[in-house]
Tab-separated table of C-alpha atoms and ligand atoms in Angstrom:
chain	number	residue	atom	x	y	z
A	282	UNK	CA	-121.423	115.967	96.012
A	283	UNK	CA	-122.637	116.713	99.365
A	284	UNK	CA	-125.459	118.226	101.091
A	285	UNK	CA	-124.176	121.872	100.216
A	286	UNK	CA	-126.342	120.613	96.915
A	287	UNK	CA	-129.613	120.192	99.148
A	288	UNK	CA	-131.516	123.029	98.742
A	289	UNK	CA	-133.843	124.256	102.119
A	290	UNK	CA	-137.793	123.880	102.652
A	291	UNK	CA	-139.819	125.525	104.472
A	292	UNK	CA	-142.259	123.103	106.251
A	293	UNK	CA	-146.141	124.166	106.969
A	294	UNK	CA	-147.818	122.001	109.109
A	295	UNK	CA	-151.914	121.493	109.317
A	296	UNK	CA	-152.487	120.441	112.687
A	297	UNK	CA	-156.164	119.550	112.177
A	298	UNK	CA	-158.718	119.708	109.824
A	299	UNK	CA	-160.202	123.318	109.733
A	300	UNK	CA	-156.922	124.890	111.125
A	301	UNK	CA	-154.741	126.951	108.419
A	302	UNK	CA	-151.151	125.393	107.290
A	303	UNK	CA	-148.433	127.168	110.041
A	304	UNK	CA	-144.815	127.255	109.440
A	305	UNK	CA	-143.163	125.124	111.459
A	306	UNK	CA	-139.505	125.267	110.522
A	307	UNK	CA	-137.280	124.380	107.719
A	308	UNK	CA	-135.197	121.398	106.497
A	309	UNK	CA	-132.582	120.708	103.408
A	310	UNK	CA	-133.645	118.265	101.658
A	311	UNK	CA	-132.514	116.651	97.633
A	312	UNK	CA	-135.908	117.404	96.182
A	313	UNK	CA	-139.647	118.283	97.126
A	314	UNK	CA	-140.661	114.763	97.921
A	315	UNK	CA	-138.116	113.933	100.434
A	316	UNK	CA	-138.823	117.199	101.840
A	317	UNK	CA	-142.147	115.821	102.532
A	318	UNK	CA	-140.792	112.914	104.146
A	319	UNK	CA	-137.957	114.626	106.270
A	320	UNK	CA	-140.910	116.436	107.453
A	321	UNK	CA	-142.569	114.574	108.663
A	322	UNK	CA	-140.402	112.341	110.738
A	323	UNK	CA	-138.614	115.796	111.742
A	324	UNK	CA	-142.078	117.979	112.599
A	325	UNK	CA	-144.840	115.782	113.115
A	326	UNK	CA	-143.767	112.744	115.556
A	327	UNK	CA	-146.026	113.465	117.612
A	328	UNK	CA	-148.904	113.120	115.402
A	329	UNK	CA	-148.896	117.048	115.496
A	330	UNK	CA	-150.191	117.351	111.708
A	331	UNK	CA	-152.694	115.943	109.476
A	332	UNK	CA	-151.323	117.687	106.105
A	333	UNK	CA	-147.739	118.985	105.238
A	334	UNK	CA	-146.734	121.605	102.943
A	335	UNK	CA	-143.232	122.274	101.929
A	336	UNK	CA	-141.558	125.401	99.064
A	337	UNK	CA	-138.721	125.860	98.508
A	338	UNK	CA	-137.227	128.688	100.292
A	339	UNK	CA	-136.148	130.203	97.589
A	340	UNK	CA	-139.708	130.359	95.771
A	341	UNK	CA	-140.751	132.738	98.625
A	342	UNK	CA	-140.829	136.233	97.977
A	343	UNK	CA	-141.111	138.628	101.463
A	344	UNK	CA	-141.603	142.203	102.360
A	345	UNK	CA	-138.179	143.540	102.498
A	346	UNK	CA	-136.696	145.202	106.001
A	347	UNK	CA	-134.565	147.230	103.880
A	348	UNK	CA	-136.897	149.545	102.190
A	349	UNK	CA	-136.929	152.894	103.208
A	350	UNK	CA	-140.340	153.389	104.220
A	351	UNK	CA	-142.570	150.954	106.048
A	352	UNK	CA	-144.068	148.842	103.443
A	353	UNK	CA	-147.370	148.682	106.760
A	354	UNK	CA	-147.397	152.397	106.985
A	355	UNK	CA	-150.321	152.627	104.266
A	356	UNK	CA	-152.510	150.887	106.911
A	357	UNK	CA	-151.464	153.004	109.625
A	358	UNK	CA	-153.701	156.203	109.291
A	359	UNK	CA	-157.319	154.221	108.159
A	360	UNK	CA	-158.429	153.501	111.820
A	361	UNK	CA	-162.203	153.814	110.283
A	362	UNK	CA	-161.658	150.268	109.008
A	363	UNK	CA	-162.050	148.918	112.877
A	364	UNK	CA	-165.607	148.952	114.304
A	365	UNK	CA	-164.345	150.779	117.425
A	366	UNK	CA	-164.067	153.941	114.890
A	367	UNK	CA	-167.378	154.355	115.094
A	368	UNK	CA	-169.753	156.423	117.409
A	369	UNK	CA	-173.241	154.852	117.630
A	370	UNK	CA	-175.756	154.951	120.878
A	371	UNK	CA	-175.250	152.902	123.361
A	372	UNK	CA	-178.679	151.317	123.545
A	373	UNK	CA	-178.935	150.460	120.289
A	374	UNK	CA	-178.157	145.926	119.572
A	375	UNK	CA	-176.931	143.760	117.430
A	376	UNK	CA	-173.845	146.788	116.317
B	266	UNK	CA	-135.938	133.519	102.654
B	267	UNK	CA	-137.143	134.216	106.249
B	268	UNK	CA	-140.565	135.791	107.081
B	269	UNK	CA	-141.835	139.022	107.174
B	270	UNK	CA	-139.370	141.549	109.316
B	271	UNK	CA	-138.618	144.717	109.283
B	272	UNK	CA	-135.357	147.318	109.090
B	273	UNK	CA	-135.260	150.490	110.754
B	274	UNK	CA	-138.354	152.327	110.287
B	275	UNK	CA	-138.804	155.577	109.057
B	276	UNK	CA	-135.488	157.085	110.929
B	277	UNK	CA	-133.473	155.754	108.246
B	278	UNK	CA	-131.733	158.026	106.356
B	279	UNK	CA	-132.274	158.442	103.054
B	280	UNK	CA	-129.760	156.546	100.840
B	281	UNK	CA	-127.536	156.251	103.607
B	282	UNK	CA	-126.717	152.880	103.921
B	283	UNK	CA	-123.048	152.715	105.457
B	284	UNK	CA	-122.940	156.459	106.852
B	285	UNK	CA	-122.670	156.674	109.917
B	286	UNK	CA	-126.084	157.686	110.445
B	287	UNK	CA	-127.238	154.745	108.754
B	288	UNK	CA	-125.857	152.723	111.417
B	289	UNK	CA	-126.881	154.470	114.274
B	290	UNK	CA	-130.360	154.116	113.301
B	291	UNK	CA	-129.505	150.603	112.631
B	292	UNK	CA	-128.551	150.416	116.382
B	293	UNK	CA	-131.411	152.380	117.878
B	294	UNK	CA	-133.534	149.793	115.716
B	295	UNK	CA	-132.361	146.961	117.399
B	296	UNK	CA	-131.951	148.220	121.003
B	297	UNK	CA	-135.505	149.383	120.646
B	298	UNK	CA	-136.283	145.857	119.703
B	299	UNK	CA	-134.597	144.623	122.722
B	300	UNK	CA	-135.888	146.938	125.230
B	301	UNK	CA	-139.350	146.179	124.406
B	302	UNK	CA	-138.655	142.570	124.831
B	303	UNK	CA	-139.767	142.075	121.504
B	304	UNK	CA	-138.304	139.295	119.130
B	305	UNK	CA	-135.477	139.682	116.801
B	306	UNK	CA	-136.270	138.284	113.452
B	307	UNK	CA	-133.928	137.094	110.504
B	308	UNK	CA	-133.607	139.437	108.335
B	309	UNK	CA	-133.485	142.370	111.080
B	310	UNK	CA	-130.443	144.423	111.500
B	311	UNK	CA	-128.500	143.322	114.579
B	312	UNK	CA	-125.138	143.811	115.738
B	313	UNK	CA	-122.452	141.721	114.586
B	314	UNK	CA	-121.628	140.654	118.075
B	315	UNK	CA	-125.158	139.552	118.499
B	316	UNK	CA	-124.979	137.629	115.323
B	317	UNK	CA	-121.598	135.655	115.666
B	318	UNK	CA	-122.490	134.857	119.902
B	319	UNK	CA	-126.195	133.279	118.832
B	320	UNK	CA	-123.881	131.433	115.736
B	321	UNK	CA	-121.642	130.016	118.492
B	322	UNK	CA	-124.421	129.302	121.098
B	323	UNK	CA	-126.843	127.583	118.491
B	324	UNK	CA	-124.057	125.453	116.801
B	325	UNK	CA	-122.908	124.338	120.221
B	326	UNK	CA	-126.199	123.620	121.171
B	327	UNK	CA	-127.137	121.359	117.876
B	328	UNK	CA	-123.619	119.852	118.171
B	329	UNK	CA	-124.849	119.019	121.423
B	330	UNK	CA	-128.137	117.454	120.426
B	331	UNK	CA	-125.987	115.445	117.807
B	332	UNK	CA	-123.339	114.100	119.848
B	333	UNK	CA	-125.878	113.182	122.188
B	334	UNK	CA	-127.402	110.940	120.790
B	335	UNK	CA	-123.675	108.493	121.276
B	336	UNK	CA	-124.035	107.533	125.048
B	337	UNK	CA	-127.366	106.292	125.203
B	338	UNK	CA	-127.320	104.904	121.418
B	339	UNK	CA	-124.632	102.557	123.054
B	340	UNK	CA	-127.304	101.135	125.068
B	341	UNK	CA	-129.918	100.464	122.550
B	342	UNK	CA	-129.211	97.166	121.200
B	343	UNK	CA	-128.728	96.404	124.861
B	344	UNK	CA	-131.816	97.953	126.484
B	345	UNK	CA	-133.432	94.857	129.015
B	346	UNK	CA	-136.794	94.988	127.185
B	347	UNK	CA	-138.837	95.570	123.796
B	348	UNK	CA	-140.182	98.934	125.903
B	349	UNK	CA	-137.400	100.298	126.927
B	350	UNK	CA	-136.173	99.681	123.813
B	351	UNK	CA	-138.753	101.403	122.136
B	352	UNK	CA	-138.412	104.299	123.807
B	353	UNK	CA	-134.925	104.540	124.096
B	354	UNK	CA	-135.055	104.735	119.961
B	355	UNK	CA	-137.815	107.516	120.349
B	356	UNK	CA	-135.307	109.331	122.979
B	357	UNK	CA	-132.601	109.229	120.551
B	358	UNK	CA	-134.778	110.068	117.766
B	359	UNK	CA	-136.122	112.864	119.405
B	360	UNK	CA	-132.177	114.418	119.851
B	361	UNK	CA	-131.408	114.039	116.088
B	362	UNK	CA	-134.577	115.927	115.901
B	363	UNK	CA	-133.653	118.891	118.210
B	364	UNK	CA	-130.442	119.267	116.384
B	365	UNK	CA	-131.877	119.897	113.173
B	366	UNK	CA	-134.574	122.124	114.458
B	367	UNK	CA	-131.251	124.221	116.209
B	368	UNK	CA	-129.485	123.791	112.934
B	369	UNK	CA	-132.081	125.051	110.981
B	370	UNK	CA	-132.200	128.193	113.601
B	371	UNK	CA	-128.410	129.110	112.828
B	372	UNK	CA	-128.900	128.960	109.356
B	373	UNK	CA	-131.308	132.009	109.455
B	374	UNK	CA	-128.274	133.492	110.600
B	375	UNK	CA	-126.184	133.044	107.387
B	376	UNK	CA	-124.515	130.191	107.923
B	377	UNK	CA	-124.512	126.494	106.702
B	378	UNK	CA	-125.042	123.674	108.612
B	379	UNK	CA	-122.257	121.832	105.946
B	380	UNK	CA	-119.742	124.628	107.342
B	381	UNK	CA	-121.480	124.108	111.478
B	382	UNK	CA	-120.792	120.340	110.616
B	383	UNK	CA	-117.471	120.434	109.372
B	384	UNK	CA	-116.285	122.711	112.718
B	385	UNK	CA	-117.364	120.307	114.646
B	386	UNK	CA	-115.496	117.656	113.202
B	387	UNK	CA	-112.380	119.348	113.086
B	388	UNK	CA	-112.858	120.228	116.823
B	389	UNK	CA	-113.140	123.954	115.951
B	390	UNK	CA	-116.479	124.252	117.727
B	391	UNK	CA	-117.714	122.508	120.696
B	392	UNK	CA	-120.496	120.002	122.113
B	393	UNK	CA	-121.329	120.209	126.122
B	394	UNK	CA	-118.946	118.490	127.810
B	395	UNK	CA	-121.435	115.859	129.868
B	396	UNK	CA	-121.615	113.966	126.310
B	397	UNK	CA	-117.340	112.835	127.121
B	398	UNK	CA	-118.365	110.510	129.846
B	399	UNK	CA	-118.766	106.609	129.037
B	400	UNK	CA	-122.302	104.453	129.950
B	401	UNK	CA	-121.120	101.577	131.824
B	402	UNK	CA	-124.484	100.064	132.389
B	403	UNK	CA	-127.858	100.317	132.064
B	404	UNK	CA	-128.325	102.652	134.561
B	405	UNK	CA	-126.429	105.219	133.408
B	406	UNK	CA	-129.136	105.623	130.365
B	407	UNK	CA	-131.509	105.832	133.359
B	408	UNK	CA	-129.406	108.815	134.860
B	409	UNK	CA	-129.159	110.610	131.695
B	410	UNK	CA	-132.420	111.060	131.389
B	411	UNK	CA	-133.025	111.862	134.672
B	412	UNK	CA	-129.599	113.998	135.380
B	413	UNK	CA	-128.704	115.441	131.782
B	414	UNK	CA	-132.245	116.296	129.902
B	415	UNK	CA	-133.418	117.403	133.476
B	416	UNK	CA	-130.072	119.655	133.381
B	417	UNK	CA	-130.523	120.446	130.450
B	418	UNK	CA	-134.712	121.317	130.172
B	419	UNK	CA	-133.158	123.829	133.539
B	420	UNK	CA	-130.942	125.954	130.741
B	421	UNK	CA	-133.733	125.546	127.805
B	422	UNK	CA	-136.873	127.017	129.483
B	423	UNK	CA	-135.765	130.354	130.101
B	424	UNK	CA	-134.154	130.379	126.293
B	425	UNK	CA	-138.150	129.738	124.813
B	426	UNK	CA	-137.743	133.639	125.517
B	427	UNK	CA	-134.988	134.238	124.147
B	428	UNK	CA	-134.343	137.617	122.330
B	429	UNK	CA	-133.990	135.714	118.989
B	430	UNK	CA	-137.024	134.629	117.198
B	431	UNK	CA	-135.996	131.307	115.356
B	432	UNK	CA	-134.010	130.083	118.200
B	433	UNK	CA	-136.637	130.550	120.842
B	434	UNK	CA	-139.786	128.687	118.539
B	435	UNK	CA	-137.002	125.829	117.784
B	436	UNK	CA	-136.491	125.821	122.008
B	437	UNK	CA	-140.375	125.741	122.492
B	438	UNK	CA	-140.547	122.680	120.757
B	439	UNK	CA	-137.750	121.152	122.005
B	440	UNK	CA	-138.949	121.718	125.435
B	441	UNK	CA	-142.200	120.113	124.504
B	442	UNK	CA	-140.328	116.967	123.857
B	443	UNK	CA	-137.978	116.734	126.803
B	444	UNK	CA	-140.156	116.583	129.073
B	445	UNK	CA	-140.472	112.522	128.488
B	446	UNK	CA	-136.665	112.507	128.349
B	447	UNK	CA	-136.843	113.076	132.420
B	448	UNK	CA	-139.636	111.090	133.058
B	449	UNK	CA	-138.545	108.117	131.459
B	450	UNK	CA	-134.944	108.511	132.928
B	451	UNK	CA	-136.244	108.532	136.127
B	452	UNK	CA	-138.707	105.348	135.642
B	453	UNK	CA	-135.632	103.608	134.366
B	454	UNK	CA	-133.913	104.135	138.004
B	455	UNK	CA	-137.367	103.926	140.106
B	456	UNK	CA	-137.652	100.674	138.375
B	457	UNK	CA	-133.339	99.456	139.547
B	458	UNK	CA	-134.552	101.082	143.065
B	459	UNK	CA	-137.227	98.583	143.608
B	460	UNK	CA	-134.631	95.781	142.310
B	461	UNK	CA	-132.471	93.251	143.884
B	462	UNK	CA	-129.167	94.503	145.808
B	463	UNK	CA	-127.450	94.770	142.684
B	464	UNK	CA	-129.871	96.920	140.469
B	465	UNK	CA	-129.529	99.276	143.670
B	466	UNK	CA	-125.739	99.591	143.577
B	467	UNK	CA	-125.879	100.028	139.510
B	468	UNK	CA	-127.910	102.978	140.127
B	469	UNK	CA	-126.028	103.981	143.003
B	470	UNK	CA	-123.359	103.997	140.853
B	471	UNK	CA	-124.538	105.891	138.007
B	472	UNK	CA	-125.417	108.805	140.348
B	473	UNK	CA	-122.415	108.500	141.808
B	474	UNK	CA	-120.335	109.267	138.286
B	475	UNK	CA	-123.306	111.633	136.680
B	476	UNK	CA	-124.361	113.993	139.792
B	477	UNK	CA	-121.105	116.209	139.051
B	478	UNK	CA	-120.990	116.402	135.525
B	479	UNK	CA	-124.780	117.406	135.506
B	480	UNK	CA	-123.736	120.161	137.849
B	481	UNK	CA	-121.040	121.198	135.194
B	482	UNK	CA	-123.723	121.644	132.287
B	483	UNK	CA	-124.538	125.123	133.497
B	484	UNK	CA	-120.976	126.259	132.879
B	485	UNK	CA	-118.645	127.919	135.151
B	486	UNK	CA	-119.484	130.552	137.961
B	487	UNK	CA	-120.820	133.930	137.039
B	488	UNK	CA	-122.626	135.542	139.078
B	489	UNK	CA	-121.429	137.564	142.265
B	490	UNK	CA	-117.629	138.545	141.665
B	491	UNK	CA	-117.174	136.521	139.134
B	492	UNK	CA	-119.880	138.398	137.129
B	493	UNK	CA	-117.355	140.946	135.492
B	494	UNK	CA	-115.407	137.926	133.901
B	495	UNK	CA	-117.616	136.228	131.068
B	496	UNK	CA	-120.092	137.160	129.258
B	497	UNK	CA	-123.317	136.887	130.936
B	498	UNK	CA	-124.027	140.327	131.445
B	499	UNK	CA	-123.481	141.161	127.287
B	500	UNK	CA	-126.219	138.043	127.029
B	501	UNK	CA	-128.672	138.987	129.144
B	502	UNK	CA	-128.227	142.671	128.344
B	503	UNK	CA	-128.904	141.135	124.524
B	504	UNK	CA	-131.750	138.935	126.055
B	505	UNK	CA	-130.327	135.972	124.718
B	506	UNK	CA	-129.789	134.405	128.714
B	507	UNK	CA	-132.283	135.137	131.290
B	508	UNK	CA	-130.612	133.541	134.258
B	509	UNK	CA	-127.044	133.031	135.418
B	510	UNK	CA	-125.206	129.664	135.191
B	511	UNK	CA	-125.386	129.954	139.059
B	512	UNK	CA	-129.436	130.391	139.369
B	513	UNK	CA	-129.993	127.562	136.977
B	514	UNK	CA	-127.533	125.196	139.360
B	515	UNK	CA	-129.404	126.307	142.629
B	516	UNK	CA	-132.410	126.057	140.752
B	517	UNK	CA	-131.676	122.292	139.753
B	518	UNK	CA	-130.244	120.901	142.576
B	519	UNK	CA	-133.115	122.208	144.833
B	520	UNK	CA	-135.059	120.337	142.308
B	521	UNK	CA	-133.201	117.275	142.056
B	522	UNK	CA	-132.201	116.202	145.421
B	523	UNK	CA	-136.116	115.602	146.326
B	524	UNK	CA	-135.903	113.373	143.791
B	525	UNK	CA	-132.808	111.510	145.017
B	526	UNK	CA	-134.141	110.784	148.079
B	527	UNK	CA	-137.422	109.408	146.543
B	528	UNK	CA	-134.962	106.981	145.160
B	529	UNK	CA	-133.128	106.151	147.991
B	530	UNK	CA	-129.602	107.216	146.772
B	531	UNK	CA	-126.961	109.627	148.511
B	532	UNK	CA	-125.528	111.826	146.086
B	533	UNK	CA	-121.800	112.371	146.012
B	534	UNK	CA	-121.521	115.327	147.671
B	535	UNK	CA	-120.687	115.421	151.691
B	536	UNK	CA	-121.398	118.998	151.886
B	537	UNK	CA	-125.055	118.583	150.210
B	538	UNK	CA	-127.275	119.615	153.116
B	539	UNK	CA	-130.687	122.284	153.799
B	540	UNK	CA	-130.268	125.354	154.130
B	541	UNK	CA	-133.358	126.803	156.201
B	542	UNK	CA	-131.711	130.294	155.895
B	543	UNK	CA	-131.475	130.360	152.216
B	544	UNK	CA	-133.911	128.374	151.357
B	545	UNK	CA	-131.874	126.490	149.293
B	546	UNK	CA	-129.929	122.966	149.165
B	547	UNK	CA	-126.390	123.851	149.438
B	548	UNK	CA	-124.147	122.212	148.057
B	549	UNK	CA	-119.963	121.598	147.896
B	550	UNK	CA	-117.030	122.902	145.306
B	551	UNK	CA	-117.523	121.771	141.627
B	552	UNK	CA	-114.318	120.195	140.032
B	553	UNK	CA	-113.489	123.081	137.144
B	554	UNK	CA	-110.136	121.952	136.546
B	555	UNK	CA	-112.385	118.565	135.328
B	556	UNK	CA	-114.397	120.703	133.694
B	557	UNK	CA	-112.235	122.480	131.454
B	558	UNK	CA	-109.500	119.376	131.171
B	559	UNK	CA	-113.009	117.740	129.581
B	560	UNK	CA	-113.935	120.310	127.902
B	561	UNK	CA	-110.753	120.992	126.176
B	562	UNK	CA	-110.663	117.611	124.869
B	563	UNK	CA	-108.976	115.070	127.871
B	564	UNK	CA	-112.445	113.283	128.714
B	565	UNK	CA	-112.465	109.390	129.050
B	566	UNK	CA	-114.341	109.605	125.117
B	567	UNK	CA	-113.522	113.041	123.396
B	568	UNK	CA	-112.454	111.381	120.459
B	569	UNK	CA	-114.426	108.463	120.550
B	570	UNK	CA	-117.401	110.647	119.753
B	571	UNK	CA	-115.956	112.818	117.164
B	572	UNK	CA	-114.716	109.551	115.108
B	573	UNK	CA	-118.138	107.761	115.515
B	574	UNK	CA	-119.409	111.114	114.142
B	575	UNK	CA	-116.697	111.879	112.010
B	576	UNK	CA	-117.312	107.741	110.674
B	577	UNK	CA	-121.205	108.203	110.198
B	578	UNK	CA	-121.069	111.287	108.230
B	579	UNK	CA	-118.155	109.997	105.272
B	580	UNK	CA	-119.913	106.292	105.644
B	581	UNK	CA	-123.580	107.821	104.881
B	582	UNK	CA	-122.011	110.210	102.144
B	583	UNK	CA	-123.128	107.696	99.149
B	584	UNK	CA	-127.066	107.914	100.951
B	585	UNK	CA	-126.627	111.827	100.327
B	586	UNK	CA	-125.125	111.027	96.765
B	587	UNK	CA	-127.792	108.922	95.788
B	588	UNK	CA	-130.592	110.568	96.768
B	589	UNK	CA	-129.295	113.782	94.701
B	590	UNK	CA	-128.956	111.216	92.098
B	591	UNK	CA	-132.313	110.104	92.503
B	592	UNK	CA	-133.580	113.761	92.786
B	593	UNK	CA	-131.935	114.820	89.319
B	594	UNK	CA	-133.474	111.694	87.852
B	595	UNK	CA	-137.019	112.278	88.970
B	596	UNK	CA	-136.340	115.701	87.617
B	597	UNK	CA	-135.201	115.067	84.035
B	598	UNK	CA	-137.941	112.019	83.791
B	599	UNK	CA	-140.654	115.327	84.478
B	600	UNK	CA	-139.129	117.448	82.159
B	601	UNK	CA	-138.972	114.739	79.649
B	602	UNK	CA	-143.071	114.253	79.880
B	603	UNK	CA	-143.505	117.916	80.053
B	604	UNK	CA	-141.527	118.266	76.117
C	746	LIG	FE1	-132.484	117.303	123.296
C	747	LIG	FE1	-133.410	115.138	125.599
């Protein structure tokens, strides 16, 4: 048995309280809790998290590049959801 | 599973995959990509040529940070104090560290790192050739820090913008890190400079045997007529280099040889001298023969450092073992409490 058996993380790293989690790489590692442990001597050395998430890499589901039509395109034409759509007076606060 | 990219957009063909069409737009996709300087992700269509050059480049690279880690780890039950030793072991560290990161970055390419690992212990893919050359003393860890990492932080600045996504966020972070690798090189050998006569003539020394090599770790000429031969022009084209091997010499000698003299050292070079014209340090003809006789396997510890590598993985295979053993354990214990 070798590593081909350990399967890869993906690491999330909060840096400090009131920041989100950010991916910061991936590892293989034999289960979740050495994941955990890998990461942090590999990602946070430098004292660069306070909280570490890893899943599995293949628990994530993502937007696929191969379908045929943009899966963003629906958000394309509704510009009126940006306050610059808007014409209001110019003298007129707090907008 | 990578992130969230994107395939050609909406000048796909329908239900076309494999026409030629299809692949066209698969082209145009990527080349648009490129020309806006924008980042190539995972999962994006890219030309195969693209794909197997950042395989080779990436590997080599993490073979690199791997093997690396040999010459100064020979110095670390050595190292003249508790601090140096200390940070030595953080140095090292730090390498293992920048391999996985660069493993991790060819895997989003589609390979393994098992498969990456096993070329590299069957000699089928390469490490830079700086890592063949023996530490005789102290000061040679001293001189790698200051000499190789400064070498190579030169070649991995410009690659934080590299055309591919994964490899340039894993360079970003390397780069954060080396940056300690130089300085505490060069406190190693400002520390022998201020020594006794024979601290002097170790460091002396080490300069003497690393100045050349370091010159070698930006690879062969290729830049005026010797442009047409490699491939640096498909790279840069493919935004994967931003420099030649030639601008990233000049570039580091004009930075090093300040430094040299701050240390009171010559370097081994007769024909190192100003050039008020230029601009520039010039400096005299690089070995290559060396280089490639290295590089091709006849350095003084070629396969020294594949066996110590070759030894470390099959004598830490029963830690791999066991800790799948311990992870199948855990898991059956869970499901066990769950019935
Ligand atoms: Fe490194
Ligand atoms: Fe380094």
């Amino acid at each position: 048995m070798s590593n081909d058996n350990w399967p890869l993380y993906e690491v999330f790293v909060r840096a400090k309280r009131g920041l989100n989690h950010v991916h910061a790489g991936s590892l293989h590692a034999p289960d979740a809790q050495m994941a955990l442990r890998n990461a942090r001597d590999l990602y946070t050395r430098r004292q660069e998290g306070v909280s570490i998430w890893v899943v599995a890499s293949d628990d994530i589901t993502a937007s696929s590049p191969d379908e045929k039509d943009s899966f963003f395109d629906p958000a394309a034409d509704k510009v009126y959801r940006h306050p610059t759509f808007y014409d209001v007076p110019e003298d007129v606060e707090y907008l | 599973m990578y992130g969230n990219d994107f395939g050609p957009r909406d000048d796909a063909p329908l239900n076309a995959a494999e026409t030629q069409d299809y692949t066209q737009a698969l082209e145009d996709y990527f080349n648009g990509l490129i020309d806006e300087d924008s980042r190539i992700e995972p999962r994006d269509a890219m030309p195969d040529g693209y794909r197997q050059t950042l395989i080779r480049q990436i590997a080599q690279h993490a073979h690199s940070e791997i093997i690396g880690m040999q010459p100064e780890g020979n110095w670390l039950t050595r190292a003249p104090s508790l601090r140096r030793k200390a940070i030595l072991l953080a140095k090292v560290q730090d390498e293992a560290g920048h391999g996985l990161y660069l493993y991790s970055a060819a895997e989003t390419l589609g390979v393994d790192r098992e498969e990456l690992l096993d070329k590299l212990h069957a000699g089928k893919q390469k490490y830079s050739s700086i890592f063949n050359y023996p530490t005789l003393t102290w000061a040679d860890a001293g001189a790698i820090g200051w000499l190789v990492d400064g070498a190579a932080i030169m070649n991995q600045v410009p690659l934080c913008r590299c055309s591919y996504g994964p490899y340039a966020r894993a360079m970003i972070r390397v780069c954060k890190e080396e940056s300690f690798h130089q300085r505490q090189g060069f406190e190693i050998l400002w520390t022998l400079s201020q020594g006794t006569d024979a601290q002097k003539a170790m460091l002396q020394d080490a300069a003497n045997r690393w100045w050349w090599p370091a010159l070698m770790m930006f690879g062969p000429p290729d830049s005026g007529e010797k442009a047409a031969d490699g491939h640096t022009a498909q790279n840069m084209a493919w935004g994967i280099k931003r420099f030649t091997n030639d601008d990233l010499r000049q570039k580091f000698v004009d930075m090093t040889v300040p430094q040299a003299i701050k240390l009171g050292i010559t370097l081994p070079d007769p024909d190192l001298r100003w050039n008020e014209e230029r601009g520039h340090w010039d400096f005299g003809e690089i070995d290559w023969d060396e280089f490639w006789r290295v590089l091709k396997g006849d350095g003084p510890c070629n396969a020294e450092r594949i066996a110590t590598r070759v030894a470390a993985h099959e004598e830490g295979a029963w830690v791999r073992e066991a800790a799948v053993a311990y992870a199948a354990k855990v898991a059956e214990r869970e499901q066990g409490a769950v019935a």
